[in-house]
Coordinates of C-alpha atoms in Angstrom, one line a residue:
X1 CA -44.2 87.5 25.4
X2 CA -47.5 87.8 22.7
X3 CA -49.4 84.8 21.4
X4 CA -47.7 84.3 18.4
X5 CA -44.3 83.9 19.9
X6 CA -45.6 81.3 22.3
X7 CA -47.2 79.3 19.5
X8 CA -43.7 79.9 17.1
X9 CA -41.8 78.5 20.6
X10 CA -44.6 75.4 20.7
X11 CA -44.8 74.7 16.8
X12 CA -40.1 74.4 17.2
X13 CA -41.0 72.3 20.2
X14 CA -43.3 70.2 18.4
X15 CA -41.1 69.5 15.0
X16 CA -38.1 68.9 17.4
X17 CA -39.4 66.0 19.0
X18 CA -40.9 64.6 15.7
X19 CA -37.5 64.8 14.1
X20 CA -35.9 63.1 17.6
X21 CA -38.7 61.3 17.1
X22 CA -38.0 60.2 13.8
X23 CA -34.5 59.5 13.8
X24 CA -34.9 57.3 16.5
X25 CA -36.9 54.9 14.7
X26 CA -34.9 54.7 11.4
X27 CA -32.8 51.6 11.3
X28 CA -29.3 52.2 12.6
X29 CA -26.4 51.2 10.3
X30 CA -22.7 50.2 10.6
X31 CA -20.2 50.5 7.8
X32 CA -17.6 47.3 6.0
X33 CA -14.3 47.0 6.5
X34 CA -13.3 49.2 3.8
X35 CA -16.3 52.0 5.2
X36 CA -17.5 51.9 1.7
X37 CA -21.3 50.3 2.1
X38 CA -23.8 51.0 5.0
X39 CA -25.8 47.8 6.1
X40 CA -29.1 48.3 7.7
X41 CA -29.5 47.1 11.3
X42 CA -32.6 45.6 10.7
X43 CA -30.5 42.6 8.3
X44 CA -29.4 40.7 11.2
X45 CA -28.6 36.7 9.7
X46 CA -25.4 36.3 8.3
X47 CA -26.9 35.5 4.9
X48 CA -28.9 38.7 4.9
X49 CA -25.9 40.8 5.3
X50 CA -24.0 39.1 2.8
X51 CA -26.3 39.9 -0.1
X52 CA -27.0 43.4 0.7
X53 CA -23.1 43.8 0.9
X54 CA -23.0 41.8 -2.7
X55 CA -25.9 43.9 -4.1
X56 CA -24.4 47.4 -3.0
X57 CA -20.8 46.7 -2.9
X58 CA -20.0 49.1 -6.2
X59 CA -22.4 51.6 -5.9
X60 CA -19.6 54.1 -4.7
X61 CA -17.3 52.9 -7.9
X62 CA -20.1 53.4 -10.2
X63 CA -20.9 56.7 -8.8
X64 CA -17.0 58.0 -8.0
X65 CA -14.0 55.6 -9.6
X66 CA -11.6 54.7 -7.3
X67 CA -8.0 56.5 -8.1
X68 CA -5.6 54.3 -5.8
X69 CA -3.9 51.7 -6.6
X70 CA -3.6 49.9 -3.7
X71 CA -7.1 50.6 -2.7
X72 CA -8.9 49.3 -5.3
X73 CA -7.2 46.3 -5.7
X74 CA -8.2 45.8 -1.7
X75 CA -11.6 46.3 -3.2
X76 CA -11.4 43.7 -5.6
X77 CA -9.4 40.9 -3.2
X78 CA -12.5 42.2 -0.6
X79 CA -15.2 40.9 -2.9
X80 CA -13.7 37.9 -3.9
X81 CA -14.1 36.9 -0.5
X82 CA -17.0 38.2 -0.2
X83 CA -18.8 36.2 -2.7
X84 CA -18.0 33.0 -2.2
X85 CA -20.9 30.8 -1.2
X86 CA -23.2 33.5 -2.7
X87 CA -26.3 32.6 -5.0
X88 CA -24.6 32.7 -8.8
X89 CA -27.0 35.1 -10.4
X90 CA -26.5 37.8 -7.9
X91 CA -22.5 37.2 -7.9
X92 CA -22.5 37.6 -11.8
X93 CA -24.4 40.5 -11.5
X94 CA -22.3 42.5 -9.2
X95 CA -19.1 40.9 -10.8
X96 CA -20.2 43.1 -14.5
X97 CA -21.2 45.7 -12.1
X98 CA -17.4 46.2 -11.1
X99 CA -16.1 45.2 -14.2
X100 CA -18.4 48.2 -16.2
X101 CA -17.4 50.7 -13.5
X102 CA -14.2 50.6 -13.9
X103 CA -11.8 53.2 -15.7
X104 CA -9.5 51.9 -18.6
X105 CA -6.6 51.8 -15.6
X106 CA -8.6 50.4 -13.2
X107 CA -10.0 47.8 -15.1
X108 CA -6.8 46.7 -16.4
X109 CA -6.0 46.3 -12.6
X110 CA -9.0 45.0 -11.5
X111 CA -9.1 42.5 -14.1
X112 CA -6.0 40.9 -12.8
X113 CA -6.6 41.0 -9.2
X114 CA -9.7 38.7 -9.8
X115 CA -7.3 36.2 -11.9
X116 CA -4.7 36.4 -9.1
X117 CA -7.2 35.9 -6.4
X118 CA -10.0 33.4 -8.6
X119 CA -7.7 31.8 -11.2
X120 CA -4.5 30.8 -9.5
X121 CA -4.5 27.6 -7.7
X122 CA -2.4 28.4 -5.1
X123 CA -5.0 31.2 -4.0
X124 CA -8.0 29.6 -1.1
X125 CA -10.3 31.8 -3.3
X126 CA -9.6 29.7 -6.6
X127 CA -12.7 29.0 -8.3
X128 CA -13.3 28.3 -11.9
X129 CA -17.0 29.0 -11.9
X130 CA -16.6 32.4 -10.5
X131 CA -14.0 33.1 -12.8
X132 CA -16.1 31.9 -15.8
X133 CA -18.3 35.1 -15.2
X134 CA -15.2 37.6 -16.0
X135 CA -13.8 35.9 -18.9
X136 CA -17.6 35.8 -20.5
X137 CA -17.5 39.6 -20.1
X138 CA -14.1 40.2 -21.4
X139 CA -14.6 37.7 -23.9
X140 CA -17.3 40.6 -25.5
X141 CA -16.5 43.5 -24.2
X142 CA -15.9 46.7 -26.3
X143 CA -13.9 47.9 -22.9
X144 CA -11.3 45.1 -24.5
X145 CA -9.1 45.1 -27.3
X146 CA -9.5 42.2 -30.0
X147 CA -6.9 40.5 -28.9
X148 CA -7.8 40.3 -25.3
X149 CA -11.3 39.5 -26.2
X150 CA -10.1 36.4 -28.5
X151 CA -7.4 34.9 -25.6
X152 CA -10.8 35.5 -23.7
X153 CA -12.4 33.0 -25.6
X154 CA -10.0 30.7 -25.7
X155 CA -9.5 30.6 -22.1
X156 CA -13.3 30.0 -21.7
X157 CA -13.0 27.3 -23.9
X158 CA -10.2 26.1 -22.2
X159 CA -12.2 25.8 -18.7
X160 CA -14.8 23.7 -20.5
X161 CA -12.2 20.8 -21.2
X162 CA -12.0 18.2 -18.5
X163 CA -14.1 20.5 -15.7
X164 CA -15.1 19.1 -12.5
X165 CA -17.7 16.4 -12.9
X166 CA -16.6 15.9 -16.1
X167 CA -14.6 12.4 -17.3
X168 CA -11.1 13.2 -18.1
X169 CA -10.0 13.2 -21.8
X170 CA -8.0 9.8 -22.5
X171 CA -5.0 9.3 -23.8
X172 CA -1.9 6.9 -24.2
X173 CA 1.7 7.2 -22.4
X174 CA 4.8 4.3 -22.1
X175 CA 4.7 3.4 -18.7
X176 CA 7.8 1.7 -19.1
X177 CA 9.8 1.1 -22.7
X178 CA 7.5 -1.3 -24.2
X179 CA 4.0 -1.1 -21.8
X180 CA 2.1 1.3 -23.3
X181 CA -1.0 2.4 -21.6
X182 CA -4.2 4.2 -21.4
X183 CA -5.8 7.1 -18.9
X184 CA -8.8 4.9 -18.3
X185 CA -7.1 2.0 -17.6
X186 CA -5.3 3.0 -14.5
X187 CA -7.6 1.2 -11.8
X188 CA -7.2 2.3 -8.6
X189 CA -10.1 4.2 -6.5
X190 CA -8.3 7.5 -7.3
X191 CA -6.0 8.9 -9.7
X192 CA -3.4 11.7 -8.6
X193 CA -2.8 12.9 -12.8
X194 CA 0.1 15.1 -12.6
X195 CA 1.0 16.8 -15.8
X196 CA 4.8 18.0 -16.4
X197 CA 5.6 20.6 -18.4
X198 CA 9.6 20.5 -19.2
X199 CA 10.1 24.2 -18.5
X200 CA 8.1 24.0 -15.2
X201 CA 9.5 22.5 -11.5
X202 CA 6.6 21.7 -10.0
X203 CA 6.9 17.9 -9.8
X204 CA 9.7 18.6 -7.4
X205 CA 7.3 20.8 -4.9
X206 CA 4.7 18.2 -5.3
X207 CA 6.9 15.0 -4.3
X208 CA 8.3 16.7 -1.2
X209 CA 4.5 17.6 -0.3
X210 CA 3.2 14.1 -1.2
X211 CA 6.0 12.5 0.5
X212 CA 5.5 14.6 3.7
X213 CA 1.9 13.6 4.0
X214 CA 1.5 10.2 5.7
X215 CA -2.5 10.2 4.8
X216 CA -1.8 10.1 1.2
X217 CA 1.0 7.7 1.5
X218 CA -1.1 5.2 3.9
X219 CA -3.4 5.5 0.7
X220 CA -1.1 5.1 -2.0
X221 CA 0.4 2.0 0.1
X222 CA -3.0 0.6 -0.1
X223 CA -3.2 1.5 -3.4
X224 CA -6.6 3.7 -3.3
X225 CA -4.5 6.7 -4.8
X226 CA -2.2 5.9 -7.7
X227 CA 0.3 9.0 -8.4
X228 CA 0.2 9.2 -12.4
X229 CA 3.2 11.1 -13.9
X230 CA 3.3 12.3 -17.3
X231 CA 5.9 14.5 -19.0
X232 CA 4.2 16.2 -22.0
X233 CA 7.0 17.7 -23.2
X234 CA 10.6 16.1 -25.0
X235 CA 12.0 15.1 -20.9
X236 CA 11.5 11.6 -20.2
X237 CA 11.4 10.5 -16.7
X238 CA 14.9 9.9 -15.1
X239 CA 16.3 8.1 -12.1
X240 CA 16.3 11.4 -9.8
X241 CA 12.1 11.6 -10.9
X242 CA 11.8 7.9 -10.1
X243 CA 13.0 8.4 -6.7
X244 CA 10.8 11.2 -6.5
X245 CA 8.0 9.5 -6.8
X246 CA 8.0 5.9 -5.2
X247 CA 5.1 4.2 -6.2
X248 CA 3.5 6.3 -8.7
X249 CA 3.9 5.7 -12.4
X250 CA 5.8 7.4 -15.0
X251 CA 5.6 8.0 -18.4
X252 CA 5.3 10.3 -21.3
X253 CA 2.9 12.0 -23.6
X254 CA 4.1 9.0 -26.3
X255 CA 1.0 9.9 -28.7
X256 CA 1.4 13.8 -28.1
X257 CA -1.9 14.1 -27.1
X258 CA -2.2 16.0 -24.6
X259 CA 0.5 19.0 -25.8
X260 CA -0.2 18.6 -29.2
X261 CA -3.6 18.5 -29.2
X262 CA -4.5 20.3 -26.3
X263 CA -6.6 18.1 -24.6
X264 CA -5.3 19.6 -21.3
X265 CA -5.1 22.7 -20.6
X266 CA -1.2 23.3 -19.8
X267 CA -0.8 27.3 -20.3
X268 CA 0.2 28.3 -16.9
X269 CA 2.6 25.0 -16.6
X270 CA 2.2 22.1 -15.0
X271 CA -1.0 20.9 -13.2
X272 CA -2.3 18.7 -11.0
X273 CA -5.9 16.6 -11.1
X274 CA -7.9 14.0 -8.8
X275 CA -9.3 11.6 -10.8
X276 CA -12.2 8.6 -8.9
X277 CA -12.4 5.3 -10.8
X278 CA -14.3 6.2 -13.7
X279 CA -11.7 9.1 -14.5
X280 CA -14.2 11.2 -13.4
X281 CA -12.3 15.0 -12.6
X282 CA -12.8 15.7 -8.9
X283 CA -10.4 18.3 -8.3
X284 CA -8.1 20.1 -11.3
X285 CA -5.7 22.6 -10.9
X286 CA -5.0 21.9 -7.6
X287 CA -2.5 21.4 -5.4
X288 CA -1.5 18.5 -2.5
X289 CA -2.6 20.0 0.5
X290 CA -6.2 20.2 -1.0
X291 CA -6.1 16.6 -2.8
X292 CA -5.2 15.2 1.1
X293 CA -7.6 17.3 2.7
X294 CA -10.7 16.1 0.0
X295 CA -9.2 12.6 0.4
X296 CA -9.4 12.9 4.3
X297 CA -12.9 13.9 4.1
X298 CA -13.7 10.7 2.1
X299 CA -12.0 8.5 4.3
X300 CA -13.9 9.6 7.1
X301 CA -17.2 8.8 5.1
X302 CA -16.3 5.5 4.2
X303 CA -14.6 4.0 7.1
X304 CA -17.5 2.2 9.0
X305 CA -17.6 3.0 12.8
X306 CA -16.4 1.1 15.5
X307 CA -18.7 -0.1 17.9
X308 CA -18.2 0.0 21.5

């Protein structure tokens, strides 16, 4: 064998074990659920992994839309988990991300996969804040048409009335014939406001869950929680409702504040808010399971320990 062909032969030896070499040392990765981002191995906290995730979730959608159904609204429900907990800048950021990647069928999709999974309070994902981000984009969009862009607005306006942390909007209702009464001036520790729409059953759902909860009644026995019942439409409260709802009060919208003037929001039908003392809103649009469970976390913090 000549010179040259042993030195060919060494030089391939050489650049073989570089490149083994090499590879060895670049950070290993492993794929998400859906095998659409690599993480790099070297991101090992929980937190770490999340935001990289966040940051490169859509950078296959920007680069190659998604064409199936079923997948992308997997994608969307994915993220939605994904996010929550997440710093806010970074989780509006990706949020337009998706939202700009979209095609005109995607988007129309995606758009109400996030309101199924973000905006319905029945989902575990519900969160108005989050949700704040998509109708803020929609609300100017040129991806929208006018009319989607206005009900947008209104819906962002809508989120700004009696918000968490906020103080309830007042108004008056009959809690019997002649007693008429104010918001504000219902005393107890907490207020369970529940606001009936006439074309809506919820009421009926939410006494059997009430009923069935012997935390919350131990509470309204006591009377830390006061169930508030107000029928803003033309029904008025009848025996069967009554019976429904031992201990709570009823009444109606008397001054047609709250359907008239929209100081509620009551476009998806009836809802449901915890109110504390000051009528400060502590949980709206919520349901009974999560009132109990927030009320059960209180209770915990204010009951003073027993010592041995």
């Amino acid at each position: 064998m000549s010179r040259g062909s042993d030195r060919t032969i060494h030089l391939l030896s050489l650049f073989l074990v570089l490149f083994v070499a090499f590879a060895s040392c670049r950070p290993k990765v492993q794929t998400t659920s859906l095998g659409e981002v690599v993480i790099p191995n070297h991101l090992t906290s929980a937190r770490e992994r999340q935001s990289y995730l966040i940051d490169h979730y859509w950078d296959r959608e920007e680069a190659q839309p998604t064409t199936s159904d079923s997948l992308l609204a997997h994608k969307v429900k994915d993220f939605c988990g994904l996010i929550q907990g997440a710093p806010t800048a970074q989780v509006r950021r990706s949020l337009l991300r998706s939202l700009e990647a979209f095609g005109d069928e995607g988007l129309t999709l995606a758009l109400s996969t996030y309101r199924d999974q973000l905006y319905r309070p029945e989902s575990p994902l519900y969160d108005e804040r989050l949700y704040s981000f998509i109708l803020d984009w929609e609300r100017s969009s040129m991806k929208i048409d006018s009319a989607r862009r206005v009900e947008a607005l209104l819906a962002l306006v809508r989120l700004q009335h009696n918000r968490v942390g906020s103080t309830a909007q007042d108004f008056r209702f009959y809690a019997s014939d002649t007693s008429l009464m104010r918001l504000s001036e219902v005393k107890a520790p907490y207020t369970l406001l529940l606001l009936q729409v006439d074309s809506d059953r919820h009421e009926r759902t939410w006494a059997s869950e009430l009923k069935a909860d012997k935390a919350l009644q131990g509470l309204i026995q006591k009377r830390t929680l006061q169930p508030l019942v107000i029928y803003t439409g033309q029904m008025r409260p009848d025996s069967l409702q009554r019976s429904l709802f031992a201990g709570a009060i009823l009444g109606p919208d008397s001054a047609g504040l709250i359907a008239a003037q929209r100081r509620y929001d009551l476009s998806r039908g009836s809802v449901l808010y915890l109110l504390d003392q000051k009528k400060t809103v502590l949980l709206r649009n919520t349901t009974i399971p999560k009132v109990a469970s927030y009320l059960n976390i209180y209770e915990k913090q204010t009951t003073p320990k027993r010592t041995p």
